[in-house]
Coordinates of C-alpha atoms in Angstrom, one line a residue:
Chain A
M528 CA -70.7 -0.8 6.3
E529 CA -68.6 -3.5 4.7
A530 CA -65.6 -4.9 6.6
I531 CA -62.4 -4.7 4.7
L532 CA -60.9 -7.6 6.6
E533 CA -62.9 -10.4 8.3
A534 CA -62.3 -13.7 10.1
R535 CA -65.1 -16.2 10.2
H536 CA -65.1 -19.1 12.6
V537 CA -61.3 -19.3 12.4
S538 CA -59.6 -22.1 14.3
K539 CA -55.9 -23.1 14.3
I540 CA -54.6 -26.3 15.7
F541 CA -50.9 -27.0 15.8
H542 CA -49.7 -30.6 15.9
S543 CA -46.4 -30.4 17.7
G544 CA -45.5 -33.5 19.7
R545 CA -48.2 -35.9 20.8
M546 CA -50.8 -33.4 21.9
P547 CA -52.5 -31.0 19.5
V548 CA -52.3 -27.4 20.6
V549 CA -55.4 -25.3 20.0
A550 CA -54.1 -21.8 19.3
L551 CA -57.4 -20.3 18.1
E552 CA -60.9 -21.6 18.4
D553 CA -63.9 -20.3 16.4
V554 CA -62.6 -16.7 16.2
G555 CA -64.7 -14.2 14.3
M556 CA -63.8 -10.5 13.9
R557 CA -64.2 -7.6 11.5
I558 CA -62.0 -4.6 10.7
F559 CA -63.4 -1.6 9.0
A560 CA -61.7 1.0 6.8
G561 CA -59.7 3.6 8.7
E562 CA -60.0 2.2 12.1
C563 CA -57.3 1.3 14.5
V564 CA -57.9 -2.0 16.4
A565 CA -55.8 -3.2 19.3
L566 CA -55.5 -6.9 19.9
M567 CA -54.6 -7.6 23.5
G568 CA -54.0 -10.8 25.4
P569 CA -51.4 -12.6 27.5
S570 CA -48.4 -14.3 25.9
G571 CA -49.4 -17.5 24.1
S572 CA -53.0 -16.4 23.8
G573 CA -52.8 -16.7 19.9
K574 CA -52.4 -13.0 19.0
S575 CA -49.5 -13.6 16.6
T576 CA -51.2 -16.7 15.1
L577 CA -54.4 -14.7 14.5
L578 CA -52.4 -11.9 12.8
S579 CA -50.5 -14.3 10.6
I580 CA -53.8 -15.9 9.5
L581 CA -55.5 -12.6 8.9
G582 CA -52.4 -11.5 7.0
L583 CA -52.5 -14.6 4.8
I584 CA -49.1 -15.8 6.0
S585 CA -50.5 -19.0 7.4
R586 CA -53.7 -20.9 6.9
P587 CA -56.5 -21.6 9.4
T588 CA -57.3 -25.2 10.3
A589 CA -61.0 -24.3 10.0
G590 CA -62.9 -21.2 9.0
E591 CA -62.1 -18.5 6.5
V592 CA -60.7 -15.0 6.0
L593 CA -62.5 -12.5 3.8
V594 CA -60.8 -9.5 2.2
R595 CA -63.3 -6.8 1.2
G596 CA -66.1 -9.3 1.6
K597 CA -64.6 -11.9 -0.6
P598 CA -63.2 -15.2 0.7
V599 CA -59.5 -15.6 0.2
G600 CA -58.7 -18.5 -2.1
V601 CA -56.3 -21.3 -1.4
D602 CA -54.1 -20.6 -4.4
E603 CA -50.7 -19.5 -3.0
R604 CA -50.1 -17.1 -5.9
S605 CA -53.3 -15.2 -5.4
R606 CA -52.6 -15.1 -1.6
A607 CA -49.2 -13.7 -2.3
R608 CA -50.6 -11.0 -4.6
L609 CA -53.1 -10.0 -1.8
R610 CA -50.3 -9.9 0.8
N611 CA -48.4 -7.6 -1.5
Q612 CA -51.3 -5.3 -2.4
F613 CA -53.4 -5.3 0.6
F614 CA -51.2 -5.7 3.7
G615 CA -48.3 -4.0 5.4
Y616 CA -46.6 -5.9 8.2
V617 CA -44.7 -4.6 11.2
H618 CA -43.2 -7.4 13.2
Q619 CA -41.0 -7.4 16.2
E620 CA -39.0 -10.4 15.2
F621 CA -38.9 -10.1 11.5
A622 CA -38.3 -6.3 11.5
M623 CA -35.3 -6.1 9.2
I624 CA -32.8 -7.9 7.1
E625 CA -29.8 -6.9 9.1
D626 CA -27.0 -7.0 6.6
E627 CA -28.8 -5.2 3.8
S628 CA -29.3 -1.5 3.4
V629 CA -32.3 0.4 4.5
E630 CA -33.2 1.0 0.8
S631 CA -33.0 -2.8 0.1
N632 CA -35.2 -3.5 3.0
V633 CA -37.9 -1.0 2.1
V634 CA -38.0 -1.8 -1.6
I635 CA -39.0 -5.4 -1.0
P636 CA -42.8 -5.0 -1.4
L637 CA -42.2 -3.1 -4.7
Q638 CA -40.1 -6.0 -6.0
Y639 CA -43.1 -8.3 -5.8
A640 CA -45.8 -5.8 -7.0
D641 CA -47.8 -6.6 -10.1
I642 CA -46.8 -3.3 -11.6
R643 CA -43.0 -3.4 -11.9
L644 CA -41.6 0.0 -11.4
K645 CA -38.2 1.0 -12.9
R646 CA -35.3 1.4 -10.5
P647 CA -35.3 5.2 -10.3
E648 CA -39.1 5.1 -9.7
R649 CA -38.7 2.6 -7.0
R650 CA -36.0 4.6 -5.3
R651 CA -38.2 7.7 -5.5
K652 CA -41.0 5.9 -3.7
V653 CA -38.6 4.5 -1.1
Q654 CA -37.2 8.0 -0.4
Q655 CA -40.7 9.4 -0.1
V656 CA -41.8 6.8 2.4
L657 CA -38.6 7.2 4.4
E658 CA -39.3 10.9 4.6
Q659 CA -42.7 10.1 6.2
V660 CA -40.9 8.3 9.0
N661 CA -38.1 10.9 9.2
L662 CA -35.4 8.5 8.1
E663 CA -34.5 9.9 4.7
W664 CA -30.9 10.2 5.8
A665 CA -30.7 6.4 6.4
L666 CA -31.3 5.3 2.8
H667 CA -27.8 3.8 2.3
K668 CA -27.2 2.7 5.9
K669 CA -27.1 -1.0 6.8
A670 CA -30.0 -2.0 9.0
W671 CA -27.7 -3.1 11.8
E672 CA -26.3 0.4 12.0
L673 CA -29.7 1.8 13.2
S674 CA -31.2 1.9 16.7
G675 CA -34.2 -0.3 17.7
G676 CA -36.6 2.6 17.2
E677 CA -35.1 3.5 13.8
R678 CA -35.3 0.0 12.6
Q679 CA -39.0 -0.3 13.6
R680 CA -39.6 3.0 11.7
V681 CA -37.9 1.4 8.7
A682 CA -40.2 -1.6 9.1
I683 CA -43.1 0.8 9.1
A684 CA -41.8 2.6 6.0
R685 CA -41.6 -0.8 4.3
A686 CA -45.1 -1.6 5.3
L687 CA -46.3 1.6 3.8
V688 CA -44.4 1.7 0.6
N689 CA -47.1 -0.3 -1.4
E690 CA -49.8 1.9 0.1
P691 CA -51.7 -1.0 1.7
M692 CA -55.2 -1.0 3.1
V693 CA -54.4 -2.8 6.3
I694 CA -51.3 -2.6 8.5
L695 CA -50.8 -5.6 10.8
A696 CA -48.4 -4.9 13.6
D697 CA -47.3 -7.6 16.1
E698 CA -45.9 -6.1 19.3
P699 CA -44.3 -3.2 17.4
T700 CA -43.3 -1.3 20.6
A701 CA -42.2 -4.3 22.7
A702 CA -38.5 -3.8 22.4
L703 CA -38.5 0.0 22.4
D704 CA -38.0 2.7 25.0
G705 CA -40.9 5.0 25.9
T706 CA -40.0 7.8 23.4
S707 CA -39.5 5.5 20.5
A708 CA -42.7 3.6 21.3
Q709 CA -44.5 7.0 21.3
E710 CA -43.1 7.8 17.9
I711 CA -44.3 4.5 16.5
V712 CA -47.8 5.0 17.9
Q713 CA -47.9 8.4 16.3
L714 CA -47.0 6.9 13.0
F715 CA -49.8 4.4 13.3
L716 CA -52.3 7.1 14.0
A717 CA -51.0 9.0 11.0
I718 CA -51.5 5.9 8.8
R719 CA -55.1 5.7 10.1
E720 CA -55.7 9.3 9.2
R721 CA -54.9 8.5 5.6
G722 CA -57.7 5.9 5.5
A723 CA -55.8 2.7 6.1
S724 CA -56.7 0.3 8.9
V725 CA -54.3 -0.7 11.6
L726 CA -54.5 -4.0 13.6
V727 CA -52.0 -4.0 16.3
A728 CA -51.2 -6.8 18.7
T729 CA -49.8 -5.4 21.9
H730 CA -49.3 -5.8 25.6
D731 CA -48.9 -2.1 26.0
E732 CA -52.1 -0.4 27.3
R733 CA -50.8 3.0 26.3
V734 CA -50.8 1.8 22.6
A735 CA -54.2 0.2 23.0
R736 CA -55.7 3.4 24.5
K737 CA -54.9 5.3 21.3
C738 CA -56.9 2.8 19.2
D739 CA -60.6 2.9 18.3
R740 CA -61.4 -0.6 19.6
V741 CA -59.7 -3.2 21.7
L742 CA -60.2 -6.9 21.1
R743 CA -59.1 -9.4 23.8
L744 CA -57.8 -12.8 23.0
V745 CA -57.6 -15.4 25.8
D746 CA -56.7 -19.0 25.2
G747 CA -57.7 -18.7 21.6
H748 CA -61.0 -17.1 22.3
L749 CA -61.8 -13.6 21.2
S750 CA -63.9 -11.0 23.0
E751 CA -64.5 -7.3 22.5
G752 CA -63.2 -5.4 25.5
L753 CA -62.5 -2.1 27.2
I754 CA -59.2 -0.9 28.6
Chain B
M317 CA -37.5 -14.1 -11.5
L318 CA -34.0 -13.0 -12.5
D319 CA -34.0 -10.7 -9.5
E320 CA -34.5 -13.7 -7.3
I321 CA -31.6 -15.6 -8.8
R322 CA -29.5 -12.5 -8.5
G323 CA -30.6 -12.1 -4.9
G324 CA -29.5 -15.7 -4.2
F325 CA -26.1 -14.9 -5.7
S326 CA -25.8 -12.0 -3.4
V327 CA -26.6 -14.2 -0.4
A328 CA -23.5 -16.2 -1.4
L329 CA -21.4 -13.1 -2.0
R330 CA -22.2 -11.6 1.4
R331 CA -20.6 -14.7 2.9
W332 CA -17.8 -14.9 0.3
P333 CA -14.9 -16.1 2.4
V334 CA -16.5 -19.3 3.4
M335 CA -18.5 -19.8 0.2
F336 CA -15.5 -19.0 -2.0
T337 CA -13.4 -21.5 -0.1
L338 CA -16.0 -24.2 -0.4
A339 CA -16.6 -23.5 -4.1
G340 CA -12.9 -23.6 -4.7
L341 CA -12.5 -27.0 -2.8
I342 CA -15.4 -28.5 -4.7
T343 CA -14.2 -27.2 -8.0
I344 CA -10.7 -28.5 -7.5
A345 CA -11.9 -31.9 -6.3
A346 CA -14.3 -32.2 -9.3
A347 CA -11.6 -31.2 -11.8
V348 CA -9.0 -33.6 -10.3
L349 CA -11.6 -36.3 -10.2
S350 CA -12.4 -35.8 -13.9
L351 CA -8.7 -35.9 -14.8
A352 CA -8.2 -39.1 -12.8
L353 CA -11.2 -40.5 -14.7
V354 CA -9.5 -39.5 -18.0
D355 CA -6.5 -41.5 -16.9
V356 CA -8.5 -44.6 -15.9
L357 CA -10.6 -44.6 -19.0
S358 CA -7.6 -44.3 -21.2
Q359 CA -6.2 -47.3 -19.4
V360 CA -9.4 -49.2 -19.9
A361 CA -9.3 -48.3 -23.6
V362 CA -5.8 -49.7 -23.7
L363 CA -6.9 -52.9 -22.1
K364 CA -9.8 -53.3 -24.5
G365 CA -7.7 -52.3 -27.5
G366 CA -4.8 -54.6 -26.5
R367 CA -6.9 -57.8 -26.4
Q368 CA -6.5 -58.7 -30.1
L369 CA -2.8 -57.9 -29.9
R370 CA -2.3 -60.0 -26.8
E371 CA -4.0 -62.9 -28.5
R372 CA -1.6 -62.6 -31.4
H373 CA 1.4 -62.3 -29.2
A374 CA 2.3 -58.9 -30.6
V375 CA 5.7 -57.4 -30.1
F376 CA 6.3 -53.7 -30.1
F377 CA 9.3 -51.6 -29.6
T378 CA 10.4 -48.5 -27.7
P379 CA 13.3 -46.5 -29.1
Y380 CA 16.4 -45.6 -27.2
Y381 CA 18.1 -42.4 -28.3
P382 CA 21.7 -42.1 -27.3
P383 CA 22.8 -38.5 -26.4
G384 CA 23.6 -36.4 -29.4
G385 CA 22.0 -38.9 -31.8
E386 CA 20.8 -37.8 -35.3
V387 CA 18.1 -39.2 -37.5
S388 CA 18.9 -42.9 -38.0
R389 CA 19.8 -44.4 -41.3
V390 CA 18.4 -47.9 -41.2
G391 CA 19.4 -50.1 -44.1
E392 CA 17.1 -50.7 -47.1
D393 CA 17.2 -54.5 -46.4
V394 CA 15.7 -54.0 -43.0
V395 CA 13.0 -51.7 -44.4
Q396 CA 12.3 -54.3 -47.1
D397 CA 12.0 -57.0 -44.4
V398 CA 9.5 -54.9 -42.6
M399 CA 7.5 -54.2 -45.8
D400 CA 7.5 -57.9 -46.5
L401 CA 6.2 -58.7 -43.0
I402 CA 3.5 -56.0 -43.4
D403 CA 2.4 -57.4 -46.8
Q404 CA 2.3 -60.9 -45.3
Q405 CA 0.0 -59.6 -42.6
R406 CA 2.5 -60.5 -39.9
A407 CA 3.1 -56.9 -38.9
Y408 CA 1.7 -53.4 -39.1
A409 CA 3.2 -50.0 -38.6
A410 CA 2.1 -46.4 -38.1
I411 CA 3.2 -42.8 -38.2
V412 CA 1.5 -40.7 -35.5
Y413 CA 3.6 -37.5 -35.1
N414 CA 6.2 -37.0 -37.7
M415 CA 4.3 -37.1 -41.0
A416 CA 5.1 -34.1 -43.3
L417 CA 6.6 -32.0 -40.5
D418 CA 8.0 -29.6 -43.1
D419 CA 4.5 -29.0 -44.6
P420 CA 2.1 -27.2 -42.2
D421 CA -0.7 -27.4 -44.8
F422 CA -0.4 -31.2 -45.1
A423 CA -3.9 -32.7 -44.6
G424 CA -5.3 -29.2 -44.1
G425 CA -3.2 -28.7 -41.0
Y426 CA -5.0 -31.6 -39.2
P427 CA -2.9 -34.2 -37.4
V428 CA -2.7 -37.4 -39.3
L429 CA -2.4 -41.1 -38.4
V430 CA -0.8 -43.1 -41.2
L431 CA -1.3 -46.9 -41.0
F432 CA 0.5 -49.5 -43.0
G433 CA -0.8 -53.1 -43.2
D434 CA -4.0 -54.9 -44.3
V435 CA -4.1 -56.6 -40.9
V436 CA -5.1 -53.3 -39.2
P437 CA -8.8 -53.3 -40.0
E438 CA -8.9 -56.9 -38.7
L439 CA -7.2 -55.9 -35.4
F440 CA -9.3 -52.8 -34.8
P441 CA -12.7 -53.6 -36.3
E442 CA -14.4 -51.0 -34.1
L443 CA -12.8 -48.2 -36.2
H444 CA -14.6 -49.3 -39.4
L445 CA -11.6 -48.3 -41.4
C446 CA -11.9 -47.8 -45.2
D447 CA -10.8 -50.7 -47.5
P448 CA -8.9 -51.4 -49.7
A449 CA -5.8 -49.3 -49.1
P450 CA -4.8 -46.8 -50.2
C451 CA -7.6 -44.8 -48.7
A452 CA -8.2 -42.1 -46.1
M453 CA -10.9 -41.1 -43.6
R454 CA -11.5 -38.0 -41.5
G455 CA -12.2 -37.9 -37.8
A456 CA -15.8 -37.3 -36.8
R457 CA -15.1 -33.6 -35.9
V458 CA -13.2 -32.8 -39.1
P459 CA -15.7 -30.9 -41.3
E460 CA -16.6 -32.6 -44.6
G461 CA -14.9 -31.2 -47.6
V462 CA -12.1 -29.4 -45.8
V463 CA -9.6 -32.1 -46.6
V464 CA -10.3 -33.7 -49.9
S465 CA -7.1 -35.7 -50.3
V466 CA -3.7 -36.3 -48.9
T467 CA -0.5 -37.0 -50.9
I468 CA 1.9 -39.5 -49.5
G469 CA 5.0 -40.7 -51.4
G470 CA 3.8 -38.8 -54.4
E471 CA 0.4 -40.7 -54.4
E472 CA -2.8 -38.8 -53.9
I473 CA -5.2 -40.5 -51.6
P474 CA -8.8 -39.3 -51.5
V475 CA -10.4 -38.7 -48.1
E476 CA -13.5 -40.8 -48.4
K477 CA -15.8 -40.8 -45.3
A478 CA -15.9 -40.1 -41.6
L479 CA -14.8 -42.3 -38.7
P480 CA -17.3 -43.1 -36.0
R481 CA -17.5 -40.5 -33.2
H482 CA -15.0 -40.9 -30.4
A483 CA -13.1 -43.4 -32.4
T484 CA -9.8 -44.2 -30.6
F485 CA -6.8 -46.0 -32.0
F486 CA -5.0 -48.3 -29.7
D487 CA -1.4 -47.4 -30.0
V488 CA 0.8 -49.7 -27.9
N489 CA 3.1 -46.8 -27.0
V490 CA 0.7 -43.9 -26.7
A491 CA -2.3 -45.9 -25.3
G492 CA -5.6 -44.4 -26.6
L493 CA -5.2 -42.0 -29.5
P494 CA -8.4 -40.1 -30.1
L495 CA -9.2 -39.8 -33.8
D496 CA -12.0 -37.2 -33.8
H497 CA -9.8 -34.4 -35.0
R498 CA -7.4 -36.5 -37.1
I499 CA -7.1 -37.6 -40.7
V500 CA -6.5 -41.4 -40.8
V501 CA -4.7 -42.7 -43.9
R502 CA -4.3 -46.3 -44.9
A503 CA -1.1 -46.3 -47.0
L504 CA 0.6 -49.0 -49.0
T505 CA 4.0 -50.4 -48.2
R506 CA 5.2 -49.3 -51.7
M507 CA 5.1 -45.8 -50.4
I508 CA 7.5 -46.4 -47.5
P509 CA 10.7 -46.0 -49.5
R510 CA 9.5 -42.6 -50.6
L511 CA 9.0 -41.3 -47.0
A512 CA 11.3 -38.7 -45.5
P513 CA 14.0 -40.1 -43.1
I514 CA 12.2 -38.8 -40.0
E515 CA 8.9 -40.3 -41.1
R516 CA 10.6 -43.6 -41.8
E517 CA 12.3 -43.6 -38.4
E518 CA 9.0 -43.1 -36.6
L519 CA 7.4 -45.9 -38.8
L520 CA 10.2 -48.3 -37.8
T521 CA 9.8 -47.5 -34.1
R522 CA 6.1 -48.1 -34.4
V523 CA 6.3 -51.5 -36.1
V524 CA 4.2 -54.1 -34.3
L525 CA 5.1 -57.7 -35.1
L526 CA 2.4 -60.4 -34.8
D527 CA 3.2 -63.9 -33.7
P528 CA 6.9 -63.3 -34.5
P529 CA 9.5 -66.0 -34.0
E530 CA 12.4 -64.9 -31.8
S531 CA 14.7 -64.8 -34.8
T532 CA 12.5 -62.2 -36.6
V533 CA 12.6 -59.9 -33.6
D534 CA 16.4 -60.4 -33.3
T535 CA 17.0 -59.7 -37.0
F536 CA 14.8 -56.6 -36.9
V537 CA 16.4 -55.2 -33.7
S538 CA 20.0 -55.8 -34.8
G539 CA 19.4 -54.5 -38.3
A540 CA 17.8 -51.3 -36.9
A541 CA 20.7 -50.9 -34.5
Q542 CA 23.2 -51.1 -37.3
G543 CA 21.4 -48.0 -38.7
K544 CA 21.7 -46.2 -35.3
L545 CA 18.1 -46.9 -34.4
F546 CA 18.1 -48.6 -31.1
L547 CA 14.9 -50.5 -30.3
V548 CA 13.9 -52.4 -27.2
P549 CA 11.3 -55.1 -27.8
H550 CA 8.3 -55.6 -25.6
S551 CA 5.7 -58.4 -25.6
V552 CA 2.2 -57.0 -25.3
S553 CA 0.9 -60.2 -23.7
V554 CA 3.7 -60.3 -21.1
E555 CA 4.3 -56.7 -20.2
Q556 CA 0.9 -55.0 -20.6
P557 CA -1.2 -57.0 -18.2
Q558 CA 1.3 -56.4 -15.4
R559 CA 1.7 -52.7 -16.3
F560 CA -2.1 -52.3 -16.5
R561 CA -2.6 -53.9 -13.2
E562 CA -0.2 -51.5 -11.6
I563 CA -1.7 -48.5 -13.3
M564 CA -5.3 -49.6 -12.5
M565 CA -4.5 -50.1 -8.9
R566 CA -2.8 -46.7 -8.6
S567 CA -5.7 -45.0 -10.5
A568 CA -8.3 -46.7 -8.4
M569 CA -6.6 -45.6 -5.2
Y570 CA -6.2 -42.1 -6.6
I571 CA -9.9 -41.9 -7.6
V572 CA -11.1 -43.2 -4.3
G573 CA -9.0 -40.6 -2.5
I574 CA -10.3 -37.8 -4.7
L575 CA -13.8 -39.0 -4.5
A576 CA -13.6 -39.0 -0.7
F577 CA -12.2 -35.5 -0.8
L578 CA -15.1 -34.4 -3.1
V579 CA -17.7 -36.0 -0.8
L580 CA -16.2 -34.3 2.2
A581 CA -16.2 -30.9 0.5
L582 CA -19.8 -31.5 -0.6
M583 CA -20.8 -32.5 3.0
A584 CA -19.1 -29.4 4.4
F585 CA -21.1 -27.3 1.9
V586 CA -24.3 -29.1 2.7
S587 CA -24.0 -28.3 6.4
S588 CA -22.9 -24.7 5.8
A589 CA -25.7 -24.2 3.3
R590 CA -28.2 -25.3 5.9
L591 CA -26.7 -22.8 8.4
V592 CA -26.8 -20.0 5.8
I593 CA -30.5 -20.7 4.9
Q594 CA -31.4 -20.9 8.6
K595 CA -29.8 -17.4 9.0
E596 CA -31.6 -16.2 5.9
R597 CA -35.0 -17.5 7.1
R598 CA -35.9 -14.1 8.5
A599 CA -35.1 -12.5 5.2
L600 CA -37.1 -15.1 3.3
K601 CA -40.1 -14.7 5.7
I602 CA -40.1 -11.0 5.1
R603 CA -40.1 -11.5 1.4
Q604 CA -42.9 -14.1 1.7
M605 CA -44.9 -11.6 3.8
Y606 CA -44.6 -9.0 1.0
G607 CA -45.7 -11.2 -1.8
A608 CA -42.9 -13.6 -2.6
T609 CA -44.4 -16.9 -3.8
P610 CA -42.9 -20.3 -3.1
L611 CA -41.4 -20.1 -6.6
H612 CA -39.7 -16.8 -5.8
L613 CA -38.2 -18.2 -2.6
S614 CA -37.2 -21.4 -4.3
L615 CA -35.4 -19.5 -7.0
R616 CA -33.6 -17.4 -4.4
I617 CA -32.4 -20.5 -2.6
G618 CA -31.5 -22.1 -5.9
G619 CA -29.5 -19.0 -6.9
F620 CA -27.5 -19.2 -3.7
L621 CA -26.8 -22.9 -4.1
A622 CA -26.0 -22.5 -7.8
A623 CA -23.5 -19.7 -7.1
V624 CA -21.5 -22.0 -4.9
I625 CA -22.0 -25.6 -5.9
L626 CA -22.9 -25.4 -9.6
I627 CA -21.8 -22.4 -11.7
P628 CA -18.1 -22.2 -10.8
E629 CA -17.7 -26.0 -11.1
M630 CA -19.6 -26.2 -14.3
I631 CA -17.6 -23.4 -15.9
V632 CA -14.3 -25.0 -14.8
L633 CA -15.4 -28.5 -15.9
F634 CA -16.6 -27.2 -19.2
L635 CA -13.4 -25.4 -19.9
L636 CA -11.5 -28.5 -18.8
Q637 CA -13.5 -30.6 -21.3
R638 CA -12.8 -28.1 -24.1
F639 CA -9.1 -28.2 -23.2
L640 CA -9.0 -32.0 -23.2
V641 CA -10.7 -32.0 -26.6
L642 CA -8.2 -29.5 -28.0
A643 CA -5.3 -31.5 -26.4
D644 CA -6.7 -34.6 -28.1
A645 CA -6.8 -36.4 -24.7
P646 CA -8.4 -39.8 -24.6
A647 CA -11.9 -39.7 -23.1
P648 CA -12.1 -35.9 -23.2
N649 CA -15.7 -35.9 -22.0
T650 CA -15.1 -37.2 -18.5
P651 CA -15.4 -33.7 -16.9
L652 CA -19.0 -33.8 -18.2
W653 CA -19.5 -37.0 -16.3
V654 CA -18.6 -35.4 -13.0
M655 CA -21.3 -32.7 -13.6
P656 CA -24.3 -35.0 -12.9
C657 CA -22.8 -35.7 -9.4
L658 CA -22.8 -32.0 -8.7
V659 CA -26.3 -31.5 -10.3
V660 CA -27.7 -34.3 -8.1
T661 CA -26.2 -32.7 -4.9
F662 CA -27.5 -29.3 -6.0
A663 CA -31.0 -30.7 -6.7
Y664 CA -31.2 -32.5 -3.4
L665 CA -30.1 -29.4 -1.5
W666 CA -32.4 -27.2 -3.4
F667 CA -35.4 -29.4 -2.9
S668 CA -34.7 -30.1 0.8
L669 CA -33.9 -26.5 1.8
T670 CA -36.8 -25.1 -0.1
R671 CA -39.1 -27.6 1.6
E672 CA -37.6 -26.8 5.0
V673 CA -38.1 -23.0 4.5
L674 CA -41.6 -23.2 3.1
G675 CA -42.8 -26.0 5.3
K676 CA -42.0 -24.4 8.7
E677 CA -45.0 -23.1 10.4
G678 CA -44.8 -23.3 14.2
L679 CA -46.5 -22.1 17.2
G680 CA -46.7 -18.3 17.3
G681 CA -47.6 -17.9 13.7
W682 CA -45.5 -15.9 11.2

């Protein structure tokens, strides 16, 4: 079975200050279609860095990332196109643009898609995806008017609007109460049911337990593990 | 791509109170600076134009009009003396404003400058005036064929060719007189007696005597006064350098002050633009995650900067330039000279902020 997303011998070294900081060292991993993978590890273990490299946001110091078996090129335009078509991102910190409406937030991936939809068509897709996360009423609300859980659901709606193959989620439940966190997990499972893969970096073992596999990252080294 | 530029505009609009104030300050400073430059450049033009006249110890006159005065009636003998002086190349005269006031179609409605004296081309060689008189030329921006000829004192004078672009006549009273939209006529002294009284009056007030003995000045002033035209003589070589020094000093101080204000306004904008972009970093990162290329982000940042530092200023400066052209101001293009200063600031900010946004990749990824 072919992996839809793969990291081969990926290392990342940051040069901040005098000492280089090794965030990832010779990491290799594969994600297959329709699976949910939890990435666990202590703070500073390199989870976010690995997600950003796998999501083509940043580049590895060494090694390569393969999407559907093909190495990702260095050209920024083709990387941007892949980010748009292939990935959906849910990030704790970069969840929303606070002073823009929910619609403006969710429509972003459609604005950079190769196929440019007309405005009514874009709105229809945004409404559809908001219905999936039970937020159809929030279309014209400003992001700052929503609760933490609602914002995270909007972020998930945005991640889904382009129908990506892989959802990369970085601590999506960290700032949420138990009920909201549960709703988010249910949404991820629903995404997986539709055939997309989910890679979720989390501290929360309840989230990890719902996934098919758990990967553990410690000091930049990856290992397959059990809860 | 247009969406990105529009998005950049909306970033500025979302913070309109601060951005509007900054844009207003920069626009006002840029407009005032360009007006100050117009002033200085016209003075420089005066200095340059006055050189020949200073060397020839030119004497010019300013009229004094007593209250309730009518058009003067200067005696024919005084007019004849002036004509003789002009013919001997010891004087020249001009009509700038009062030519054919009762005929709006005169010279196709364009303003005219009528010059008397064969010494004029010698004094102002940079104008490349037509020769011999009578002859006429059109300003560089007067379309060819619109004014074929002008009639002065019953004589038809053909309009031959165009003046150089931005040609400016040094008028001792007016300073620089732009000629781009004017018809310039070199007339002969024999036409003077046939001029209307108001035209003759202006001509006499604009007489410039070259190397005149004191007695000539006295005779002219007293003769004119007898005809109720009161003239005060001034020596170009004595009065102008002093006047110019004062004007230049004042203009320089003015320009330095305005320039400092503009620099301060720009610096205030630079620091608030940095703050805005820092706050927008999250939005830019989200866009980058979902497929925005460096070009997209750069256009968005450029749109924001242009909305505050470029577009309002350019529009105002352009309108100011058009106004100065229409108003026949000397050096009407100075507003365009302030533009590069704004473009350089815009380019610097655009480049540095884009690099800052795209180049940040720290610990913790994303």
